[in-house]
Structures are given as C-alpha cells and as structure tokens.
Amino acid sequence: MEYKFGGSETNQKTVLGHPSGLFVLFFTEMWERFSYYGMRALLVLFLVSAVLDGGWGWERAEALQLYAFYTGLVYVTPIFGGLIADKITGYRKAVIIGAFLMTLGHASMAFEISSDIFFYAGLVLLIVGNGMFKPNISSMVGQLYKDQGKEKDAGYTIFYMGINSGAFLGILLCGYIGESVGWHYGFGLAGIFMLVGMLQFYFAQGIFGKIGSKPAKVDELDDVIEDSVENAAEAIDSVIDDAEKSKVTRDRLIVISVLAFFTIFFWWAFEQAGGSMTIFAADYTDRVLEGSSGMTFKIINTLLTVVPMIIITWVLGMLFKQTYGKYALSNIILGLGFVVIWGIVIWMLSRQFADDAPEVPASWFGILNSFFIIAFAPLFSKIWKSKYNPSGPVKFAIGLILLGLGFGILSFGSMGIPLGAKTASVSMVFLVLAYLFHTLGELCVSPVGLSYVSKLAPAKLVGLMFGIWFVANFIANTAAGITGSYIDPIVEEHGMATFFLIFTVIPAGAGVVMLLLNKTLIRMMHGIR
C-alpha cells in the first residue's frame, strides 16, 4: 500500500489534517523549548541575585558575559550535531541523546549549591545536548511529508507553534517558581519536562518507521569529519568555479552574505531580551500592582495562561485518540506531564489572586515575545501572500527599524532615571511596547532570512550556507551579551536612556542601509523573490 505520509501505518492517521507523528515532534520540541527558555529566563537573574536571596551575587557584567557565551555556543553545536546524525547516529537517536544530555544539564544546575562545578557542567551539557537535538528534530519534520508543497509548509508552521508554546510556558512557569519559590526549583522544573519530552519521544518513535533511523553505512567520527571537510572544500571549489563563470551564482552568494551580515545587527539587539532587558525589568521597572491595575494584571495573566493551555490540551486529546492504542506509554507520560502543568498553572494563578498587591515576576515579560508571535504571525502570513508583499531586503529593513523603535521606547521611558542609579520604578508599559515592536520586527526577519538562504544558495552549498547563518547567530548572541555587560559603566556615565539609544540607532541605521540597497540586492537575486 502506498502511504500518503512518510513513516508507519499509524502515522497515516491525521490530527488537524497532518500526520500524527508531527504532533509527537510538536510536543517533544515544546518540552525542549520549555526547558531551554525556562532556564534562560532565570540564568541572569539567578547570577546577579544576592547570596542571601539564593543567588550568586555576581556583578551584572560577569553575568551577562556568561550569558553571552552560553547563548552564542548553542548556535555552533547544531552544525556538528547535524553532521553526526547524518553519518553516525541517525536523527532519532541524536534527538534522544540530545534530550538526555539536556536533562542531565538541568539536573546538574538544579542540584548546584554554591559557585561550583555542577553549574558549569550543566551549561556544557545543555550546549552539547542542544547541538544534537535542535537540527535533527527539525529534519524529521520535513521527512514526514512526501512532497514539497503547502502541506509541508503548514507542517513547519504547526511545529513553529510548538516552539513558541514551549517558550511561553517555560518562561511563565519556570520564571515564576524560580523567582517566588527558589532558583533551583525553577531549574529543576525545566529538567523534569525535558525528561518528559525525551520519554514520550522514545516510546513513540516507532510511529516514524524508517524516518530518522541509523544510516545504512556508519562511519567513524574522525572519518566523518575528514570526509565532510573534503566534501565541503570540493563543493566550495566547484561553486567558486561556477561563480567565476556565472554572474548569477556570484551575485546570489553576495546577497546571502549581505543578509547574513545584517542579521547580526538584528539578533545582537534582539537578544538583549534575556540580558540587559531582564535586568531592566528586575531593577528599573515598577512591577508591584495594586487595586484595579493589580486585578487587571490577574485577569490578563489568567487569560494568557489558560487559553493556550486549553488549546494545547485539546490537540493532546486528538493525538491520544489516534495513537493511544499503539503507543500507550508515550501517551500516558505526555498526559501526566500535562496534569502536572495544569496543577502548577492553577497553583500559580490562585496564589496571584490571593495577593492584594501582586508583584509581576521580572521573567514574566519574556512571555510577551511568544504571545505576540502567536497573535500576529497569521496577519503577517496574509500580508506576505498579498499584493502588498515587500521584497526580502525591505522586510529586513522594516524588521531592523521596528526593533530600533522598540529600544527607542525603552530609551524614552528611561529618561527620568538618574545617572548611575541601581534601581528605579519605570512603568511596565514601556517594556510591553518594546517587546511588541521587537516581535513585529522578528516576524519580518527570522522566517525571511532562512527562506532566502534556501532559495539563493547553490544546491551544493545549501548546508554550508545554513552553517554560515548559524555562525552569524553565534556572533550576534555573543556580541549581545558582551555589549550588555557594559550596562553599568554606560548608565553611570551617560544614563540608561543612552544605553538603550545605542540599540535604537544601530539597528535602525542598518535598516535604512538595507532600504538603500534594496534595488541592488533585488537585481543581484536574478529573479528569486
């Protein structure tokens, strides 16, 4: 019998018109993003928190430098993780190995007592585990579909919603527990659900049939590296020859290089979210709400939390219906995970409603990015399909300018903070608006860049070009943390408004340059739109 989708017979049963296996990957990725963003939301706050409050009492500069190296390296290891999966382990085993390493990493951080080896070992395990997990689960999504049409695009869209659902819940719940109960409980919660994600994937992996299985020919790691370097060198030489002979190839490679260069400016500023913007939320924002404002927050926070939970639980029920008979243990583990999540959600909301003057956790603002993506992604998708769809370079320019506007709002809100101030009480509205503009900018840049790499790169160099794109993200994330680490000297000498003005002027300026380059870049794409 000819199956419509890749994978086993059970995978032909659909959920929302897509193969059931997509939702096994959806929930696996959701729990991984829950753990990653949940831990990331707490990392800088934990490091700068006073020792008496359970933190390490680090200076802001030290905390942001560690944050820089961590967030930077998670973009490098996937290059090697994808290579190992292709040649040695297969995608499925790589996902399980990565998830297991990240579970150990979170556990190591949860059991940390003082500034010791467990914390750093945990970060290393998370970086390596992410490298094995991230590229390979995405590759499995593509292999579920036998054609390259709209169904596959829609499948990746659903998978992307899983990413944002996990980020939303991880920041919300790990952040709340870490700040209000204890840092190590927040780190531990991230680890528990990484384990849930690994187990539910492990016991349901049969649904994928031969997808992601071990390659027929397994090579030694040193042979893999040597062969990959040789193949890459041969491909580069071949493309250089083509570029010398073909103006089209040369021009398109230049366009990819220009887009990769400008994406550094975007993520350099955007990734202040987990660093300097988190510090601004913790120390410079009025987060204590009383009276009507407190009740408004409670209602909004309840809706923000409960509505997505109901939708995800409904999807979970549909997956159960299609796969429980064959993969009961995976379903039970997944179901128990959701029971625990619902329990934490109800406990958190009841505590907040019992508090007459609730304090908004500093990490809470991080959920706004995921919420705004879910809210505005359908609108942007419609615009991109309409006659108003701008060119790729214009989308990049709009994204950079919107990002700059977000920081401009923070700069304006910070004008009343005295030079060198360590605390202040700026309205929450400025942070909310900043996250809104940053997310709108992300929707213009993030999906567009990857799409253009796949369209413009010569077939022989698609993998290498994506590797270069990851390196650009590594540079941006590392630079973001290092730049953010200068927050104290800049605030002391020039003020907080000037600090955020840096992230206003540079991305917006880069956006203007992109607008000026638009016609040139379109011409150099030679028909690619």
XYZ file of C-alpha atoms in Angstrom:
529
model
C 0.000 0.000 0.000
C 1.232 3.486 -0.877
C 1.162 5.791 2.162
C 0.399 9.495 1.819
C 2.905 10.425 4.533
C 6.289 9.047 5.485
C 6.574 6.757 8.497
C 4.459 3.901 9.806
C 0.813 2.975 9.246
C -0.172 4.741 12.470
C 1.422 7.919 11.136
C -1.172 7.990 8.343
C -3.820 8.825 10.957
C -4.152 12.582 10.962
C -4.528 15.324 13.549
C -5.739 18.634 12.094
C -5.025 17.207 8.651
C -1.387 16.375 9.426
C 0.340 13.071 10.247
C 0.177 12.075 13.912
C 3.972 11.918 14.037
C 4.120 15.678 13.514
C 2.472 16.135 16.904
C 4.840 13.683 18.583
C 7.595 16.012 17.333
C 5.467 19.063 18.251
C 5.265 18.035 21.918
C 8.900 16.880 22.049
C 10.021 20.257 20.741
C 7.569 22.043 23.031
C 9.069 20.458 26.144
C 12.612 21.132 24.924
C 11.825 24.825 24.353
C 10.023 24.863 27.740
C 13.260 23.769 29.383
C 15.577 25.987 27.300
C 13.649 29.236 27.689
C 12.624 28.442 31.258
C 16.279 28.124 32.263
C 17.366 31.090 30.129
C 14.757 33.314 31.788
C 16.347 32.584 35.176
C 20.050 32.485 34.295
C 20.996 36.169 34.583
C 18.506 36.836 37.411
C 19.990 33.960 39.433
C 23.581 35.065 38.857
C 23.002 38.706 39.893
C 20.673 37.887 42.804
C 22.153 38.410 46.260
C 23.614 35.398 48.068
C 21.045 35.858 50.851
C 18.333 35.510 48.206
C 19.785 32.235 46.940
C 21.776 33.664 44.028
C 25.483 34.065 43.434
C 25.683 37.842 43.844
C 27.653 38.364 40.648
C 28.192 41.751 39.078
C 25.925 42.400 36.096
C 28.875 42.470 33.709
C 30.040 38.997 34.770
C 26.538 37.527 34.482
C 25.966 38.980 31.013
C 29.339 37.739 29.767
C 28.490 34.180 30.829
C 25.075 34.607 29.214
C 26.844 35.733 26.013
C 28.983 32.630 25.721
C 26.114 30.284 26.565
C 23.600 31.724 24.081
C 26.321 32.036 21.445
C 27.565 28.453 21.669
C 24.074 26.949 21.345
C 24.186 28.186 17.721
C 27.520 26.490 16.969
C 26.974 22.955 18.236
C 23.998 22.208 15.909
C 26.414 22.323 12.957
C 28.282 19.331 14.423
C 25.121 17.647 15.761
C 23.602 17.542 12.301
C 26.821 16.100 10.871
C 26.987 13.338 13.500
C 23.335 12.410 12.929
C 23.762 12.287 9.140
C 26.742 9.962 9.236
C 26.665 8.023 12.525
C 23.603 8.012 14.792
C 20.605 8.893 12.637
C 18.171 11.675 13.558
C 16.082 9.754 16.087
C 18.964 8.563 18.210
C 20.536 12.039 18.035
C 17.310 13.600 19.371
C 17.228 11.105 22.264
C 20.922 11.636 23.065
C 20.476 15.410 22.957
C 17.391 15.320 25.177
C 19.144 13.041 27.686
C 22.204 15.321 27.859
C 19.984 18.370 28.394
C 18.038 16.555 31.132
C 21.346 15.875 32.895
C 22.320 19.503 32.374
C 19.187 20.863 34.030
C 19.535 18.338 36.867
C 23.122 19.428 37.427
C 22.057 23.075 37.674
C 19.157 22.194 39.993
C 21.494 20.443 42.446
C 24.072 23.237 42.428
C 24.680 24.540 45.940
C 27.413 27.155 45.520
C 29.633 28.502 42.755
C 30.876 25.076 41.780
C 31.428 22.560 39.012
C 27.797 21.395 38.850
C 26.551 24.684 37.449
C 29.189 24.908 34.724
C 28.875 21.206 33.907
C 25.140 21.783 33.492
C 25.711 24.595 30.990
C 28.154 22.459 28.981
C 25.687 19.553 28.875
C 22.918 21.907 27.716
C 25.101 23.342 24.944
C 26.183 19.907 23.661
C 22.703 18.410 24.059
C 21.144 21.288 22.148
C 23.581 20.628 19.304
C 22.410 17.030 19.000
C 18.718 17.811 19.439
C 17.928 21.026 17.578
C 18.888 20.402 13.925
C 17.771 16.786 13.848
C 14.219 17.091 15.140
C 13.621 19.819 12.531
C 14.961 17.499 9.817
C 12.466 14.805 10.857
C 9.550 17.206 10.376
C 10.453 17.624 6.707
C 10.692 13.874 6.132
C 7.119 13.285 7.288
C 5.891 14.781 4.009
C 6.499 13.241 0.583
C 6.015 16.452 -1.374
C 7.414 19.952 -1.048
C 4.074 21.756 -1.277
C 1.826 23.726 1.023
C 1.210 20.776 3.389
C 4.888 20.703 4.308
C 4.964 24.476 4.838
C 1.870 24.209 7.038
C 3.513 21.365 8.979
C 6.515 23.540 9.773
C 4.146 26.329 10.826
C 2.463 23.994 13.340
C 5.884 22.859 14.549
C 6.878 26.523 14.988
C 3.787 26.996 17.161
C 5.100 24.173 19.350
C 8.359 26.082 19.759
C 6.522 29.206 20.865
C 4.115 27.307 23.128
C 7.051 25.742 24.954
C 8.906 29.048 25.242
C 5.755 30.737 26.572
C 5.032 28.126 29.255
C 8.692 27.666 30.212
C 9.332 31.366 30.826
C 5.991 31.757 32.617
C 6.210 28.777 34.987
C 9.961 28.272 35.493
C 10.307 32.031 35.881
C 7.538 32.258 38.457
C 8.753 29.299 40.515
C 12.395 30.365 40.272
C 11.677 33.909 41.464
C 8.962 33.210 44.036
C 9.923 29.778 45.435
C 13.600 29.179 44.705
C 16.030 29.336 41.802
C 16.876 25.646 41.936
C 13.206 24.667 41.797
C 12.919 26.660 38.578
C 15.980 24.935 37.085
C 14.622 21.585 38.285
C 11.221 22.149 36.686
C 12.947 22.774 33.348
C 14.757 19.440 33.728
C 11.624 17.489 34.639
C 9.846 18.461 31.437
C 12.943 17.885 29.315
C 12.790 14.331 30.676
C 9.064 14.113 29.853
C 9.799 15.218 26.286
C 12.557 12.635 25.893
C 10.492 9.736 27.249
C 7.356 10.485 25.235
C 9.505 10.675 22.067
C 11.440 7.493 22.898
C 8.346 5.370 23.448
C 6.568 6.730 20.353
C 9.483 6.689 17.905
C 8.092 3.620 16.109
C 5.499 5.915 14.523
C 8.241 7.294 12.258
C 9.014 3.967 10.599
C 12.364 4.353 8.840
C 12.420 8.159 9.176
C 15.450 9.264 11.170
C 16.815 5.742 11.589
C 20.517 4.926 11.692
C 22.267 5.384 8.326
C 22.980 2.153 6.424
C 26.701 2.870 6.432
C 28.053 4.095 9.784
C 31.412 5.853 9.700
C 33.942 6.586 12.417
C 33.751 10.140 13.800
C 37.230 11.111 12.575
C 36.379 9.786 9.107
C 33.139 11.751 9.139
C 34.953 14.993 9.976
C 37.681 14.356 7.399
C 35.200 13.452 4.657
C 32.978 16.436 5.486
C 35.895 18.853 5.311
C 36.992 17.346 1.980
C 33.445 17.408 0.558
C 32.933 20.995 1.710
C 36.241 22.038 0.167
C 35.329 20.336 -3.121
C 31.881 21.949 -3.111
C 33.365 25.377 -2.405
C 35.937 24.966 -5.195
C 33.178 23.893 -7.565
C 30.958 26.835 -6.653
C 33.907 29.260 -6.926
C 34.469 27.969 -10.454
C 30.766 28.403 -11.190
C 30.821 31.901 -9.685
C 33.773 32.884 -11.865
C 31.881 31.678 -14.919
C 28.380 32.671 -13.801
C 27.452 36.171 -12.687
C 24.143 34.792 -11.328
C 25.834 32.415 -8.853
C 28.295 35.096 -7.752
C 25.600 37.715 -7.215
C 23.348 35.373 -5.245
C 26.197 34.369 -2.914
C 26.886 38.069 -2.314
C 23.212 38.609 -1.402
C 23.351 35.748 1.138
C 26.499 37.297 2.640
C 24.832 40.723 2.905
C 21.715 39.257 4.568
C 23.849 37.213 6.996
C 25.836 40.346 7.877
C 22.728 42.423 8.581
C 21.061 39.649 10.584
C 23.918 40.042 13.074
C 22.705 43.592 13.852
C 19.178 42.328 14.411
C 19.939 39.470 16.796
C 22.656 41.474 18.561
C 19.975 43.909 19.725
C 17.075 41.454 19.970
C 18.953 39.113 22.334
C 19.130 41.841 24.977
C 15.806 40.255 25.994
C 17.450 37.653 28.221
C 20.197 40.005 29.398
C 20.007 43.775 29.849
C 16.216 43.903 29.322
C 15.756 41.288 32.056
C 17.924 43.390 34.383
C 15.864 46.450 33.440
C 12.677 44.507 34.284
C 14.083 43.335 37.626
C 15.695 46.550 38.893
C 14.248 49.503 36.997
C 10.588 48.596 36.418
C 7.663 49.138 38.788
C 6.252 45.609 38.993
C 4.099 45.911 42.122
C 0.447 46.350 41.143
C -2.341 47.459 43.466
C -6.069 47.999 43.208
C -7.591 47.975 39.717
C -4.200 47.609 37.972
C -3.467 44.526 40.068
C -6.830 42.957 39.184
C -6.331 43.824 35.501
C -2.989 42.017 35.502
C -4.501 38.978 37.228
C -7.253 38.699 34.622
C -4.896 39.249 31.661
C -2.341 36.793 33.037
C -5.070 34.194 33.595
C -6.328 34.525 30.024
C -2.779 34.483 28.636
C -2.094 31.258 30.524
C -5.352 29.314 30.431
C -6.432 29.877 26.804
C -3.191 28.465 25.270
C -3.289 25.587 27.783
C -6.839 24.679 26.719
C -5.871 24.738 23.025
C -2.749 22.611 23.565
C -4.669 20.155 25.751
C -7.306 19.844 23.008
C -4.564 18.986 20.488
C -3.166 16.482 23.003
C -6.584 14.810 23.196
C -6.703 14.418 19.410
C -3.225 12.861 19.414
C -4.345 10.432 22.138
C -7.309 9.397 20.030
C -5.099 8.496 17.074
C -2.076 6.928 18.774
C -3.044 5.621 22.244
C -3.768 2.081 21.052
C -0.276 1.702 19.603
C 1.817 3.972 21.837
C 0.007 3.980 25.188
C 3.093 4.504 27.382
C 4.188 7.578 25.424
C 0.666 8.986 25.705
C 0.478 8.300 29.437
C 3.813 10.048 30.088
C 2.696 13.019 27.992
C -0.668 13.123 29.742
C 0.903 13.018 33.204
C 3.157 15.898 32.188
C 0.096 17.965 31.317
C -1.609 17.058 34.587
C 1.426 18.435 36.435
C 1.492 21.570 34.247
C -2.206 22.230 34.872
C -1.599 21.778 38.613
C 1.243 24.330 38.570
C -0.841 26.772 36.499
C -3.811 26.578 38.908
C -1.499 26.905 41.926
C 0.276 29.929 40.424
C -2.935 31.729 39.471
C -4.590 31.048 42.850
C -1.553 32.500 44.653
C -1.646 35.597 42.477
C -5.382 36.141 43.027
C -4.903 35.791 46.785
C -2.304 38.584 46.757
C -3.759 42.093 47.117
C -0.647 43.673 45.594
C 0.900 41.087 43.253
C 4.438 41.614 42.032
C 4.940 40.750 38.375
C 7.992 38.444 38.069
C 10.848 40.047 36.121
C 10.947 36.964 33.894
C 7.228 37.360 33.005
C 7.936 39.930 30.293
C 9.722 37.261 28.286
C 6.402 35.522 27.530
C 5.267 38.566 25.550
C 7.505 37.653 22.605
C 5.853 34.227 22.201
C 2.383 35.663 22.763
C 2.830 38.398 20.154
C 4.240 35.879 17.649
C 1.176 33.657 18.053
C -1.110 36.699 17.820
C 0.474 38.402 14.800
C 2.002 35.558 12.744
C -1.289 34.857 10.873
C -1.594 38.554 9.940
C 1.975 38.725 8.631
C 1.453 35.474 6.729
C -1.537 37.028 4.937
C 0.421 40.194 4.125
C 3.288 38.145 2.647
C 0.778 36.347 0.380
C -0.948 39.568 -0.733
C -0.077 42.161 -3.365
C 1.486 44.235 -0.555
C 4.235 41.637 -0.018
C 7.533 43.613 0.070
C 10.868 42.284 -1.149
C 13.199 40.372 1.176
C 15.596 43.299 1.734
C 12.645 45.612 2.530
C 11.329 43.070 5.050
C 14.772 43.003 6.660
C 14.828 46.810 6.743
C 11.353 47.004 8.325
C 12.365 44.421 10.930
C 15.525 46.309 11.883
C 13.696 49.640 12.102
C 10.878 48.157 14.225
C 13.487 46.661 16.551
C 15.146 50.074 16.859
C 11.769 51.683 17.628
C 11.244 49.207 20.462
C 14.510 50.256 22.063
C 13.633 53.887 21.357
C 10.548 53.414 23.544
C 12.722 51.989 26.331
C 15.150 54.883 25.932
C 12.308 57.388 26.233
C 10.913 55.610 29.302
C 14.356 55.639 30.931
C 14.943 59.391 30.610
C 13.951 60.042 34.225
C 16.429 57.513 35.688
C 19.360 59.379 37.353
C 22.957 58.699 36.292
C 24.382 55.612 37.991
C 21.054 54.566 39.543
C 20.876 50.887 40.506
C 17.095 50.872 40.848
C 14.093 52.822 39.543
C 10.309 52.474 39.058
C 9.614 52.903 35.344
C 6.134 51.960 34.104
C 5.671 48.406 32.773
C 4.063 49.867 29.639
C 7.453 50.709 28.127
C 8.678 47.108 28.338
C 5.406 45.739 26.952
C 5.573 48.092 23.952
C 9.249 47.290 23.406
C 8.517 43.553 23.248
C 5.647 44.240 20.836
C 7.858 46.137 18.369
C 10.695 43.634 18.759
C 8.354 40.740 17.930
C 6.910 42.523 14.903
C 10.498 43.030 13.752
C 11.291 39.342 14.338
C 8.365 38.304 12.119
C 9.892 40.372 9.315
C 13.426 38.973 9.691
C 13.526 35.461 11.166
C 11.450 33.439 8.653
C 12.622 35.556 5.708
C 16.359 35.054 6.176
C 16.250 31.246 6.284
C 13.896 31.172 3.302
C 16.240 33.273 1.170
C 19.267 31.150 2.076
C 17.469 28.032 0.809
C 16.391 29.832 -2.384
C 19.632 31.623 -3.257
C 22.311 29.107 -2.260
C 23.664 26.731 -4.953
C 22.404 23.189 -4.314
C 25.928 22.022 -3.446
C 26.299 24.664 -0.753
C 22.873 24.824 0.929
C 24.117 23.023 4.057
C 27.243 25.139 4.263
C 25.252 28.362 3.820
C 22.960 27.380 6.680
C 26.093 26.720 8.727
C 27.297 30.248 7.945
C 23.867 31.529 9.008
C 24.283 29.753 12.355
C 27.740 31.330 12.730
C 26.171 34.755 12.168
C 23.738 33.973 15.003
C 26.656 32.850 17.188
C 28.424 36.186 16.585
C 25.219 38.129 17.280
C 24.373 36.318 20.525
C 27.918 36.517 21.849
C 28.150 40.212 20.974
C 24.735 40.821 22.561
C 25.828 39.560 25.962
C 29.232 41.249 25.845
C 27.700 44.592 24.831
C 25.033 44.256 27.502
C 27.764 43.664 30.097
C 28.723 47.344 29.749
C 25.342 48.444 31.103
C 26.740 49.666 34.446
C 29.575 51.922 33.176
C 27.325 53.361 30.446
C 24.487 54.022 32.908
C 26.882 55.600 35.412
C 28.443 57.949 32.877
C 25.685 58.582 30.321
C 22.415 57.192 31.750
C 20.066 54.310 30.993
C 18.389 56.243 28.167
C 21.722 56.434 26.340
C 22.339 52.713 26.853
C 19.079 51.810 25.086
C 19.646 54.534 22.496
C 22.660 52.540 21.252
C 20.298 49.682 20.381
C 17.942 52.179 18.763
C 20.370 53.919 16.437
C 22.457 50.976 15.183
C 19.638 48.590 14.093
C 17.542 51.455 12.680
C 20.608 52.742 10.813
C 21.239 49.240 9.448
C 17.596 49.158 8.338
C 17.993 52.401 6.413
C 21.101 50.999 4.679
C 19.093 47.898 3.698
C 16.436 50.133 2.144
C 19.125 51.885 0.110
C 20.483 48.501 -1.029
C 17.035 47.117 -1.916
C 17.084 47.631 -5.698
C 20.690 46.458 -5.985
C 20.026 43.274 -3.996
C 16.822 42.512 -5.947
C 18.777 42.815 -9.175
C 21.507 40.512 -7.815
C 18.936 37.840 -6.888
C 18.238 37.364 -10.611
C 14.551 36.551 -10.383
C 14.414 34.991 -6.895
C 11.603 36.587 -4.890
